[in-house]
Amino acid sequence: MKKLIKNGMIVTASDSYKADILVENGKIALIGNQLSEAGAEVVDAEGKYVFPGGIDPHTHLEMPFGGTVSKDDFETGTIAAAHGGTTTVIDFCLTNKGKPLQDSIDEWHAKSKDKAVIDYSFHLMISEMNESVLEQLPSVIDEEGITSFKVFMAYKNVFQADDGTLFRTLEEAKRLGGLVMVHAENGDVIEHLVNKALAAGQTEPIYHALTRPPEVEGEATGRAAQLTGLADSQLYVVHVSCGQAVKEIAEARKKGYHIIGETCPQYLVLDQSYLEKPDFEGAKYVWSPPLREKEHQDVLWNALKTGVLQTLGSDQCSFDFKGQKDMGKDDFTKIPNGGPIIEDRMTILFSEGVKKGRISLNQFVDITSTRIAKTFGLFPQKGTISIGADADLVIFDPDIERKISVDTSHMAADYNPFEGMEVTGQPVSVLSRGSYVIKDKEFVGEIGSGSYLKRARFGERKENQQELYQN
Ligand code: URP
Ligand code: ZN
Ligand code: ZN
């Protein structure tokens, strides 16, 4: 079935113009004016923007964490993502030391295959680097198309890897064409600060933030950046939350190091005071890195505007307040870290960013889609509106005004951290490879219709490489 999307304002990372889009066999077949309607279902996008589908580079769906499992799985999580205008997610596949990497990848395929309603891919966690892992990596890249590797510098005794592992991963990534991703916080220092806080009887949620100050994020970001420079490799810093980390990224980039930075909606609009909410409600706002003092928000917005930070991930990792977050009622270290964000990622950036004049409309598309596709080896199949690209399209009404609420949200968790926030703009219809997933704000997709995406090596598509690093 052909679809003709008429009268909309097409917005890409570089241009905004009024034109029609012909979709055929799941791809964008033509872009132009007065295209023939013959044999096509006509979709009227008058007064709407047409964006390339959003790409969320940072999700944890059905992920074990702290003795529980994140609430949204590949079904609820991708349905919610689609409602929010996201048509591709890249989820983190956790691995176990001493176990074959393929076992973990198979586990992640099993979780996602019959559930995802939009396309998806995986990053792979690296927790150790030895001869066995070295032997396995080429097939991870060649057979699975997994070209990004995540190293945790925090979560001591759980996920944390040592600096030797990080450095060797950077070296291998350079050799094989991979991109190393880091959760940059100094886990050793955090462990010490946490032990001191607990010994002093400081158990409330706010101590989660106070025991992970911005300095431990800045230090780890700087360390990862230096090691990247030494290995002449490439680095993607996930969930940047503070000025100290932004400064390290900017300085490393000035030296010519290949460093890409991501932030998340929660750090742009929420702050540390939320962790002090009464009746243990602060637990709803426990992330690592934690929410920061308000002044960091301006630094993050400015970093997005100037390209020091280039992408927005949701870090979707949702837990119910009742039954999951409250595992930490008497000890903040037992509060599972993370929150439900996947659905509101794009609207928050549009409403707080574009509508408030902090970033341009084209930057919005770049930050939520195009740059992510280029960084993670999906461009130009994903991340833009061009002939031959997948018809992953968002028809977005820029004028709808609404309040975010758990009551209208499609995520599985029992609260929304942005509850009551007034936003402008909403996706009304969303297409994944030419088929409706969301039509007139209702889910009409098919469970399990999402495809697994094998991704290109980092920088493999040379024509796009230069842009990956530009400020
Ligand atoms: O608090 C967070 N960020 N939870 C998800 C796991 C991670 O560190 O990304
Ligand atoms: Zn993390
Ligand atoms: Zn994360």
Short mmCIF file of C-alpha atoms and ligand atoms in Angstrom, two decimals:
data_model
loop_
_atom_site.label_atom_id
_atom_site.label_comp_id
_atom_site.label_asym_id
_atom_site.label_seq_id
_atom_site.Cartn_x
_atom_site.Cartn_y
_atom_site.Cartn_z
CA MET A 1 0.00 0.00 0.00
CA LYS A 2 1.26 3.43 -0.93
CA LYS A 3 0.81 6.45 1.32
CA LEU A 4 1.00 10.06 0.28
CA ILE A 5 1.69 12.45 3.13
CA LYS A 6 0.50 15.83 1.90
CA ASN A 7 0.81 19.44 2.99
CA GLY A 8 3.14 18.89 5.91
CA MET A 9 6.27 20.86 6.78
CA ILE A 10 9.15 18.42 6.36
CA VAL A 11 11.85 19.06 8.94
CA THR A 12 15.27 17.46 8.76
CA ALA A 13 18.50 18.25 10.60
CA SER A 14 19.33 20.79 7.92
CA ASP A 15 16.11 22.00 6.23
CA SER A 16 12.45 22.81 6.75
CA TYR A 17 10.23 22.95 3.69
CA LYS A 18 6.69 22.19 2.59
CA ALA A 19 6.46 19.14 0.35
CA ASP A 20 4.67 15.84 -0.02
CA ILE A 21 6.17 12.43 0.70
CA LEU A 22 5.27 9.28 -1.20
CA VAL A 23 5.80 6.13 0.81
CA GLU A 24 6.03 2.83 -1.01
CA ASN A 25 7.10 -0.59 0.26
CA GLY A 26 8.11 0.88 3.61
CA LYS A 27 10.53 3.38 2.06
CA ILE A 28 10.40 7.01 1.07
CA ALA A 29 9.91 6.79 -2.70
CA LEU A 30 9.49 10.43 -3.67
CA ILE A 31 9.52 13.90 -2.15
CA GLY A 32 7.98 16.72 -4.17
CA ASN A 33 5.06 18.92 -4.92
CA GLN A 34 1.77 17.87 -6.50
CA LEU A 35 2.68 14.20 -6.42
CA SER A 36 0.08 11.87 -7.88
CA GLU A 37 -2.45 10.46 -5.42
CA ALA A 38 -3.16 7.47 -7.68
CA GLY A 39 -3.37 4.25 -5.68
CA ALA A 40 -2.21 5.93 -2.49
CA GLU A 41 -3.81 6.47 0.89
CA VAL A 42 -3.66 10.23 1.38
CA VAL A 43 -2.54 11.46 4.80
CA ASP A 44 -3.20 15.14 5.37
CA ALA A 45 -0.45 16.76 7.43
CA GLU A 46 -1.59 20.37 7.01
CA GLY A 47 -0.37 22.48 9.92
CA LYS A 48 1.89 19.69 11.13
CA TYR A 49 5.61 19.00 11.09
CA VAL A 50 6.86 15.81 9.53
CA PHE A 51 9.98 14.64 11.37
CA PRO A 52 12.16 11.59 10.78
CA GLY A 53 11.29 9.03 13.46
CA GLY A 54 13.12 9.61 16.70
CA ILE A 55 15.93 7.28 17.69
CA ASP A 56 16.42 6.62 21.38
CA PRO A 57 20.04 5.55 21.82
CA HIS A 58 19.74 4.65 25.49
CA THR A 59 17.11 2.30 26.89
CA HIS A 60 17.03 -0.45 29.52
CA LEU A 61 13.92 -2.49 28.78
CA GLU A 62 13.17 -5.48 31.03
CA MET A 63 16.60 -5.09 32.56
CA PRO A 64 17.61 -6.72 35.86
CA PHE A 65 18.75 -4.07 38.33
CA GLY A 66 19.21 -4.13 42.10
CA GLY A 67 17.24 -7.30 42.74
CA THR A 68 14.33 -6.37 40.49
CA VAL A 69 13.65 -5.92 36.77
CA SER A 70 12.77 -2.68 35.00
CA LYS A 71 9.03 -2.50 34.50
CA ASP A 72 8.68 -1.60 30.83
CA ASP A 73 9.59 -4.44 28.52
CA PHE A 74 10.06 -4.37 24.76
CA GLU A 75 6.28 -4.35 24.28
CA THR A 76 5.12 -1.61 26.65
CA GLY A 77 8.38 0.31 26.25
CA THR A 78 8.27 0.46 22.45
CA ILE A 79 4.54 1.25 22.38
CA ALA A 80 5.21 4.18 24.71
CA ALA A 81 8.25 5.17 22.63
CA ALA A 82 6.10 5.25 19.49
CA HIS A 83 3.47 7.43 21.20
CA GLY A 84 6.31 9.84 21.87
CA GLY A 85 7.58 9.85 18.28
CA THR A 86 10.43 7.37 18.64
CA THR A 87 10.66 4.69 15.94
CA THR A 88 13.97 3.05 16.86
CA VAL A 89 15.50 2.16 20.22
CA ILE A 90 19.00 0.93 21.01
CA ASP A 91 18.89 -1.08 24.21
CA PHE A 92 21.78 -2.11 26.47
CA CYS A 93 22.49 -5.82 26.48
CA LEU A 94 24.03 -6.74 29.83
CA THR A 95 26.74 -9.40 29.92
CA ASN A 96 28.18 -11.60 32.65
CA LYS A 97 31.88 -12.06 33.34
CA GLY A 98 33.18 -15.41 32.14
CA LYS A 99 30.03 -16.19 30.12
CA PRO A 100 29.86 -16.18 26.30
CA LEU A 101 28.80 -12.81 24.94
CA GLN A 102 26.48 -14.58 22.51
CA ASP A 103 24.45 -16.02 25.42
CA SER A 104 23.61 -12.50 26.58
CA ILE A 105 22.84 -11.35 23.05
CA ASP A 106 20.53 -14.36 22.57
CA GLU A 107 18.80 -13.49 25.83
CA TRP A 108 18.19 -9.94 24.57
CA HIS A 109 16.88 -11.24 21.23
CA ALA A 110 14.48 -13.51 23.12
CA LYS A 111 13.18 -10.57 25.18
CA SER A 112 12.59 -8.33 22.20
CA LYS A 113 11.76 -10.42 19.13
CA ASP A 114 8.03 -10.99 19.52
CA LYS A 115 7.39 -7.84 21.49
CA ALA A 116 8.92 -4.74 19.92
CA VAL A 117 6.53 -2.65 17.83
CA ILE A 118 9.29 -0.48 16.35
CA ASP A 119 12.80 -1.29 15.12
CA TYR A 120 15.52 -1.89 17.66
CA SER A 121 19.18 -2.68 18.08
CA PHE A 122 21.56 -3.46 20.95
CA HIS A 123 24.71 -2.04 22.53
CA LEU A 124 26.82 -4.62 24.33
CA MET A 125 28.17 -4.20 27.86
CA ILE A 126 31.87 -5.02 28.29
CA SER A 127 32.73 -5.95 31.86
CA GLU A 128 36.11 -7.58 31.29
CA MET A 129 38.68 -7.63 28.51
CA ASN A 130 40.73 -10.78 28.03
CA GLU A 131 41.72 -13.19 25.25
CA SER A 132 38.30 -14.81 25.22
CA VAL A 133 36.42 -11.51 24.86
CA LEU A 134 38.89 -10.38 22.21
CA GLU A 135 38.16 -13.51 20.22
CA GLN A 136 34.42 -13.02 20.45
CA LEU A 137 34.21 -9.35 19.47
CA PRO A 138 34.66 -9.70 15.69
CA SER A 139 31.63 -11.97 15.39
CA VAL A 140 29.59 -9.65 17.63
CA ILE A 141 30.30 -6.93 15.08
CA ASP A 142 30.08 -9.00 11.90
CA GLU A 143 27.24 -11.40 12.74
CA GLU A 144 25.16 -9.32 15.13
CA GLY A 145 25.90 -5.86 13.78
CA ILE A 146 26.57 -4.63 17.31
CA THR A 147 29.13 -1.86 16.94
CA SER A 148 28.90 -0.02 20.27
CA PHE A 149 30.28 -1.24 23.57
CA LYS A 150 29.32 0.03 26.99
CA VAL A 151 31.72 0.24 29.91
CA PHE A 152 30.42 1.16 33.35
CA MET A 153 32.86 3.21 35.44
CA ALA A 154 30.44 3.02 38.39
CA TYR A 155 28.18 0.52 40.21
CA LYS A 156 31.07 -1.05 42.14
CA ASN A 157 30.79 -4.84 42.52
CA VAL A 158 27.85 -4.93 40.10
CA PHE A 159 28.56 -3.55 36.63
CA GLN A 160 31.77 -1.57 37.19
CA ALA A 161 34.80 -2.35 35.02
CA ASP A 162 38.33 -1.24 35.83
CA ASP A 163 40.35 1.32 33.86
CA GLY A 164 42.40 -1.42 32.20
CA THR A 165 39.20 -2.88 30.76
CA LEU A 166 38.09 0.55 29.57
CA PHE A 167 41.43 1.23 27.92
CA ARG A 168 41.62 -2.14 26.20
CA THR A 169 38.03 -1.74 25.01
CA LEU A 170 38.98 1.64 23.53
CA GLU A 171 41.95 0.04 21.77
CA GLU A 172 39.83 -2.78 20.36
CA ALA A 173 37.09 -0.40 19.30
CA LYS A 174 39.65 1.62 17.39
CA ARG A 175 40.94 -1.54 15.69
CA LEU A 176 37.54 -3.04 14.88
CA GLY A 177 35.50 0.09 14.17
CA GLY A 178 33.43 0.16 17.33
CA LEU A 179 32.25 3.02 19.51
CA VAL A 180 32.90 2.85 23.26
CA MET A 181 30.19 4.20 25.52
CA VAL A 182 30.79 5.05 29.17
CA HIS A 183 28.68 5.55 32.23
CA ALA A 184 31.11 8.08 33.67
CA GLU A 185 31.08 8.26 37.47
CA ASN A 186 33.93 7.26 39.79
CA GLY A 187 32.46 4.12 41.38
CA ASP A 188 35.27 3.68 43.94
CA VAL A 189 34.85 7.16 45.39
CA ILE A 190 31.06 6.78 45.37
CA GLU A 191 31.33 3.53 47.32
CA HIS A 192 33.40 5.29 50.00
CA LEU A 193 31.00 8.26 50.24
CA VAL A 194 28.01 5.90 50.42
CA ASN A 195 29.58 3.88 53.25
CA LYS A 196 30.26 7.06 55.19
CA ALA A 197 26.68 8.27 54.70
CA LEU A 198 25.14 4.97 55.82
CA ALA A 199 27.43 4.82 58.87
CA ALA A 200 26.13 8.27 59.80
CA GLY A 201 22.53 7.05 59.51
CA GLN A 202 21.87 9.05 56.33
CA THR A 203 19.45 6.74 54.53
CA GLU A 204 16.96 9.04 52.73
CA PRO A 205 16.82 9.38 48.92
CA ILE A 206 18.61 12.76 48.90
CA TYR A 207 21.78 11.00 50.05
CA HIS A 208 21.82 9.17 46.74
CA ALA A 209 22.59 12.54 45.13
CA LEU A 210 24.87 13.80 47.88
CA THR A 211 27.09 10.72 47.68
CA ARG A 212 27.52 11.08 43.88
CA PRO A 213 28.49 14.77 43.53
CA PRO A 214 29.24 16.35 40.13
CA GLU A 215 32.98 16.05 40.77
CA VAL A 216 32.84 12.24 40.56
CA GLU A 217 31.14 12.52 37.18
CA GLY A 218 33.52 15.22 35.95
CA GLU A 219 36.56 13.22 37.06
CA ALA A 220 35.39 9.99 35.39
CA THR A 221 34.44 11.84 32.20
CA GLY A 222 37.86 13.48 32.06
CA ARG A 223 39.59 10.14 32.72
CA ALA A 224 37.63 8.40 29.97
CA ALA A 225 38.39 11.28 27.63
CA GLN A 226 42.13 11.14 28.31
CA LEU A 227 42.20 7.39 27.78
CA THR A 228 40.32 7.88 24.51
CA GLY A 229 42.92 10.38 23.37
CA LEU A 230 45.73 8.02 24.36
CA ALA A 231 44.15 5.15 22.41
CA ASP A 232 43.25 7.48 19.54
CA SER A 233 39.83 5.87 19.78
CA GLN A 234 36.24 7.10 19.94
CA LEU A 235 33.98 7.65 22.93
CA TYR A 236 30.30 8.34 23.60
CA VAL A 237 29.52 9.60 27.10
CA VAL A 238 25.99 8.62 28.13
CA HIS A 239 23.65 10.62 30.39
CA VAL A 240 25.80 13.72 31.00
CA SER A 241 24.20 15.54 33.91
CA CYS A 242 26.49 18.35 35.01
CA GLY A 243 28.74 21.25 34.08
CA GLN A 244 31.89 19.44 35.24
CA ALA A 245 31.36 16.66 32.68
CA VAL A 246 30.43 19.12 29.91
CA LYS A 247 33.68 21.00 30.55
CA GLU A 248 35.75 17.82 30.24
CA ILE A 249 34.05 16.89 26.96
CA ALA A 250 34.53 20.37 25.52
CA GLU A 251 38.22 20.43 26.47
CA ALA A 252 38.87 16.97 25.07
CA ARG A 253 37.12 17.88 21.83
CA LYS A 254 39.31 20.99 21.54
CA LYS A 255 42.32 18.68 21.66
CA GLY A 256 40.85 16.78 18.71
CA TYR A 257 39.68 13.75 20.67
CA HIS A 258 36.67 11.96 19.21
CA ILE A 259 34.07 12.39 21.93
CA ILE A 260 30.31 12.52 21.64
CA GLY A 261 28.08 13.49 24.57
CA GLU A 262 24.48 12.59 25.39
CA THR A 263 22.16 14.10 27.94
CA CYS A 264 18.63 13.13 29.00
CA PRO A 265 15.37 15.05 29.50
CA GLN A 266 15.38 14.61 33.28
CA TYR A 267 18.64 16.53 33.65
CA LEU A 268 17.31 19.38 31.51
CA VAL A 269 14.11 20.03 33.48
CA LEU A 270 14.28 18.37 36.94
CA ASP A 271 16.73 19.14 39.73
CA GLN A 272 18.17 17.76 42.94
CA SER A 273 15.44 19.25 45.14
CA TYR A 274 13.05 16.57 43.80
CA LEU A 275 14.95 13.97 45.83
CA GLU A 276 13.84 15.78 48.99
CA LYS A 277 10.13 15.29 48.35
CA PRO A 278 8.33 14.03 51.48
CA ASP A 279 6.92 10.55 52.09
CA PHE A 280 9.81 8.90 50.29
CA GLU A 281 8.60 10.39 46.98
CA GLY A 282 12.18 11.49 46.36
CA ALA A 283 12.84 7.87 45.37
CA LYS A 284 10.95 8.48 42.13
CA TYR A 285 13.79 10.80 41.12
CA VAL A 286 16.74 8.52 41.82
CA TRP A 287 18.98 8.27 38.79
CA SER A 288 22.69 7.71 38.40
CA PRO A 289 24.14 10.21 37.78
CA PRO A 290 21.70 12.01 40.07
CA LEU A 291 19.64 15.09 39.32
CA ARG A 292 21.78 18.18 39.89
CA GLU A 293 21.39 21.67 41.32
CA LYS A 294 19.35 23.83 38.97
CA GLU A 295 22.27 25.86 37.61
CA HIS A 296 23.54 22.80 35.71
CA GLN A 297 20.43 22.90 33.49
CA ASP A 298 21.57 26.07 31.72
CA VAL A 299 24.97 24.50 31.08
CA LEU A 300 23.34 21.43 29.52
CA TRP A 301 21.00 23.48 27.33
CA ASN A 302 23.89 25.60 26.17
CA ALA A 303 25.94 22.47 25.45
CA LEU A 304 23.12 21.11 23.27
CA LYS A 305 22.79 24.41 21.48
CA THR A 306 26.51 24.66 20.74
CA GLY A 307 27.01 20.98 19.89
CA VAL A 308 29.23 20.11 22.87
CA LEU A 309 26.48 17.61 23.70
CA GLN A 310 24.97 16.15 20.58
CA THR A 311 22.26 13.66 21.44
CA LEU A 312 19.33 13.06 23.77
CA GLY A 313 18.70 9.59 25.21
CA SER A 314 15.90 8.70 27.58
CA ASP A 315 17.89 6.29 29.77
CA GLN A 316 14.49 4.59 30.07
CA CYS A 317 14.71 2.27 33.06
CA SER A 318 11.34 2.33 34.79
CA PHE A 319 10.33 0.97 38.16
CA ASP A 320 7.06 1.20 40.05
CA PHE A 321 7.09 3.45 43.08
CA LYS A 322 5.13 0.83 45.02
CA GLY A 323 6.87 -2.52 45.09
CA GLN A 324 10.12 -1.51 43.41
CA LYS A 325 11.38 1.97 44.37
CA ASP A 326 10.19 1.34 47.93
CA MET A 327 12.70 -1.50 48.27
CA GLY A 328 14.95 1.35 49.41
CA LYS A 329 12.61 2.77 52.07
CA ASP A 330 15.22 2.39 54.82
CA ASP A 331 18.36 2.58 52.69
CA PHE A 332 18.77 4.76 49.59
CA THR A 333 21.28 2.29 48.11
CA LYS A 334 18.45 -0.20 47.64
CA ILE A 335 16.32 2.14 45.52
CA PRO A 336 16.51 0.85 41.92
CA ASN A 337 18.04 3.60 39.78
CA GLY A 338 16.12 4.97 36.82
CA GLY A 339 12.73 6.15 35.64
CA PRO A 340 10.07 6.11 32.91
CA ILE A 341 11.13 8.66 30.27
CA ILE A 342 10.94 6.99 26.84
CA GLU A 343 7.57 8.50 25.91
CA ASP A 344 8.31 12.09 26.84
CA ARG A 345 11.89 12.40 25.52
CA MET A 346 11.00 14.19 22.28
CA THR A 347 8.10 16.30 23.51
CA ILE A 348 10.15 17.69 26.37
CA LEU A 349 12.97 18.69 24.03
CA PHE A 350 10.47 20.23 21.62
CA SER A 351 8.48 22.07 24.26
CA GLU A 352 11.32 23.23 26.50
CA GLY A 353 13.90 23.51 23.75
CA VAL A 354 12.34 24.61 20.46
CA LYS A 355 9.28 26.42 21.81
CA LYS A 356 11.35 28.28 24.38
CA GLY A 357 13.96 29.29 21.79
CA ARG A 358 16.84 27.33 23.32
CA ILE A 359 17.50 25.24 20.20
CA SER A 360 16.28 25.42 16.61
CA LEU A 361 13.76 23.09 15.02
CA ASN A 362 16.49 21.53 12.88
CA GLN A 363 18.68 21.02 15.93
CA PHE A 364 15.75 19.24 17.55
CA VAL A 365 15.71 16.72 14.69
CA ASP A 366 19.48 16.37 14.78
CA ILE A 367 19.60 15.78 18.55
CA THR A 368 16.70 13.31 18.70
CA SER A 369 17.32 11.41 15.48
CA THR A 370 19.84 12.31 12.78
CA ARG A 371 23.00 12.60 14.88
CA ILE A 372 22.12 9.39 16.67
CA ALA A 373 21.66 7.53 13.37
CA LYS A 374 25.04 8.80 12.16
CA THR A 375 26.80 8.02 15.41
CA PHE A 376 25.47 4.49 15.71
CA GLY A 377 25.74 3.31 12.11
CA LEU A 378 22.08 3.59 11.09
CA PHE A 379 22.26 6.55 8.71
CA PRO A 380 20.88 7.11 6.08
CA GLN A 381 18.45 4.18 6.43
CA LYS A 382 17.27 5.87 9.64
CA GLY A 383 17.48 9.41 10.94
CA THR A 384 16.44 11.48 7.96
CA ILE A 385 13.77 12.11 5.37
CA SER A 386 15.33 11.32 2.03
CA ILE A 387 14.54 9.14 -0.95
CA GLY A 388 15.35 5.51 -0.16
CA ALA A 389 15.32 5.96 3.62
CA ASP A 390 12.97 3.88 5.77
CA ALA A 391 9.61 5.61 6.03
CA ASP A 392 9.90 6.12 9.78
CA LEU A 393 7.95 9.34 10.06
CA VAL A 394 6.35 11.40 12.79
CA ILE A 395 3.44 13.71 12.05
CA PHE A 396 3.75 16.18 14.86
CA ASP A 397 1.25 18.82 15.93
CA PRO A 398 3.31 21.71 17.33
CA ASP A 399 0.33 23.47 18.89
CA ILE A 400 -1.27 20.85 21.14
CA GLU A 401 -1.04 21.94 24.76
CA ARG A 402 -1.30 19.32 27.44
CA LYS A 403 -0.12 18.24 30.86
CA ILE A 404 2.08 15.19 31.24
CA SER A 405 0.49 12.67 33.56
CA VAL A 406 0.75 9.02 34.49
CA ASP A 407 -2.99 8.82 33.72
CA THR A 408 -2.43 9.47 30.02
CA SER A 409 1.02 7.93 29.73
CA HIS A 410 1.57 4.57 28.03
CA MET A 411 4.57 3.49 30.08
CA ALA A 412 4.04 0.68 32.56
CA ALA A 413 5.34 2.34 35.73
CA ASP A 414 2.90 3.67 38.32
CA TYR A 415 4.12 7.29 38.21
CA ASN A 416 5.51 9.81 35.75
CA PRO A 417 8.44 11.94 36.93
CA PHE A 418 7.16 14.87 34.83
CA GLU A 419 3.65 14.70 36.35
CA GLY A 420 1.81 17.99 35.88
CA MET A 421 4.37 19.53 33.55
CA GLU A 422 2.73 21.65 30.86
CA VAL A 423 4.09 20.93 27.40
CA THR A 424 3.36 22.03 23.87
CA GLY A 425 3.46 19.63 20.93
CA GLN A 426 2.58 15.98 20.42
CA PRO A 427 3.03 13.32 17.76
CA VAL A 428 -0.39 12.55 16.29
CA SER A 429 0.60 9.80 13.87
CA VAL A 430 3.76 7.73 13.65
CA LEU A 431 4.84 5.42 10.84
CA SER A 432 7.41 2.67 11.14
CA ARG A 433 8.69 1.52 7.74
CA GLY A 434 5.56 2.95 6.16
CA SER A 435 2.99 1.34 8.48
CA TYR A 436 1.06 3.19 11.12
CA VAL A 437 2.11 2.43 14.66
CA ILE A 438 0.24 5.41 16.06
CA LYS A 439 -2.74 6.84 14.19
CA ASP A 440 -4.58 9.85 15.57
CA LYS A 441 -2.83 9.29 18.91
CA GLU A 442 -3.99 5.67 19.19
CA PHE A 443 -1.74 2.63 19.01
CA VAL A 444 -2.63 0.65 15.89
CA GLY A 445 0.63 -1.25 15.44
CA GLU A 446 1.35 -4.93 15.63
CA ILE A 447 3.09 -6.53 18.58
CA GLY A 448 6.38 -8.03 17.42
CA SER A 449 6.48 -6.12 14.13
CA GLY A 450 9.72 -4.32 15.01
CA SER A 451 12.86 -5.53 13.25
CA TYR A 452 16.29 -6.04 14.75
CA LEU A 453 18.80 -3.67 13.14
CA LYS A 454 22.38 -4.63 12.44
CA ARG A 455 24.47 -1.49 12.48
CA ALA A 456 27.48 -0.29 10.50
CA ARG A 457 30.88 0.12 12.10
CA PHE A 458 31.72 3.52 13.55
CA GLY A 459 32.73 5.94 10.82
CA GLU A 460 32.28 3.25 8.17
CA ARG A 461 30.15 5.52 6.06
CA LYS A 462 32.89 8.06 5.52
CA GLU A 463 30.70 10.69 3.91
CA ASN A 464 29.00 11.20 7.27
CA GLN A 465 32.03 10.89 9.47
CA GLN A 466 33.11 14.49 9.60
CA GLU A 467 29.75 15.58 10.89
CA LEU A 468 29.98 13.21 13.81
CA TYR A 469 32.51 15.43 15.48
CA GLN A 470 31.48 18.89 14.45
CA ASN A 471 30.50 21.35 17.16
O1 URP B 1 19.83 5.55 36.95
C1 URP B 1 20.04 5.05 35.87
N1 URP B 1 20.71 5.74 34.98
N2 URP B 1 19.59 3.81 35.60
C2 URP B 1 19.83 3.03 34.47
C3 URP B 1 21.18 2.39 34.45
C4 URP B 1 22.24 3.38 34.00
O2 URP B 1 23.15 3.65 34.76
O3 URP B 1 22.18 3.87 32.89
ZN ZN B 2 24.32 4.65 33.37
ZN ZN B 3 21.31 3.92 31.25
#
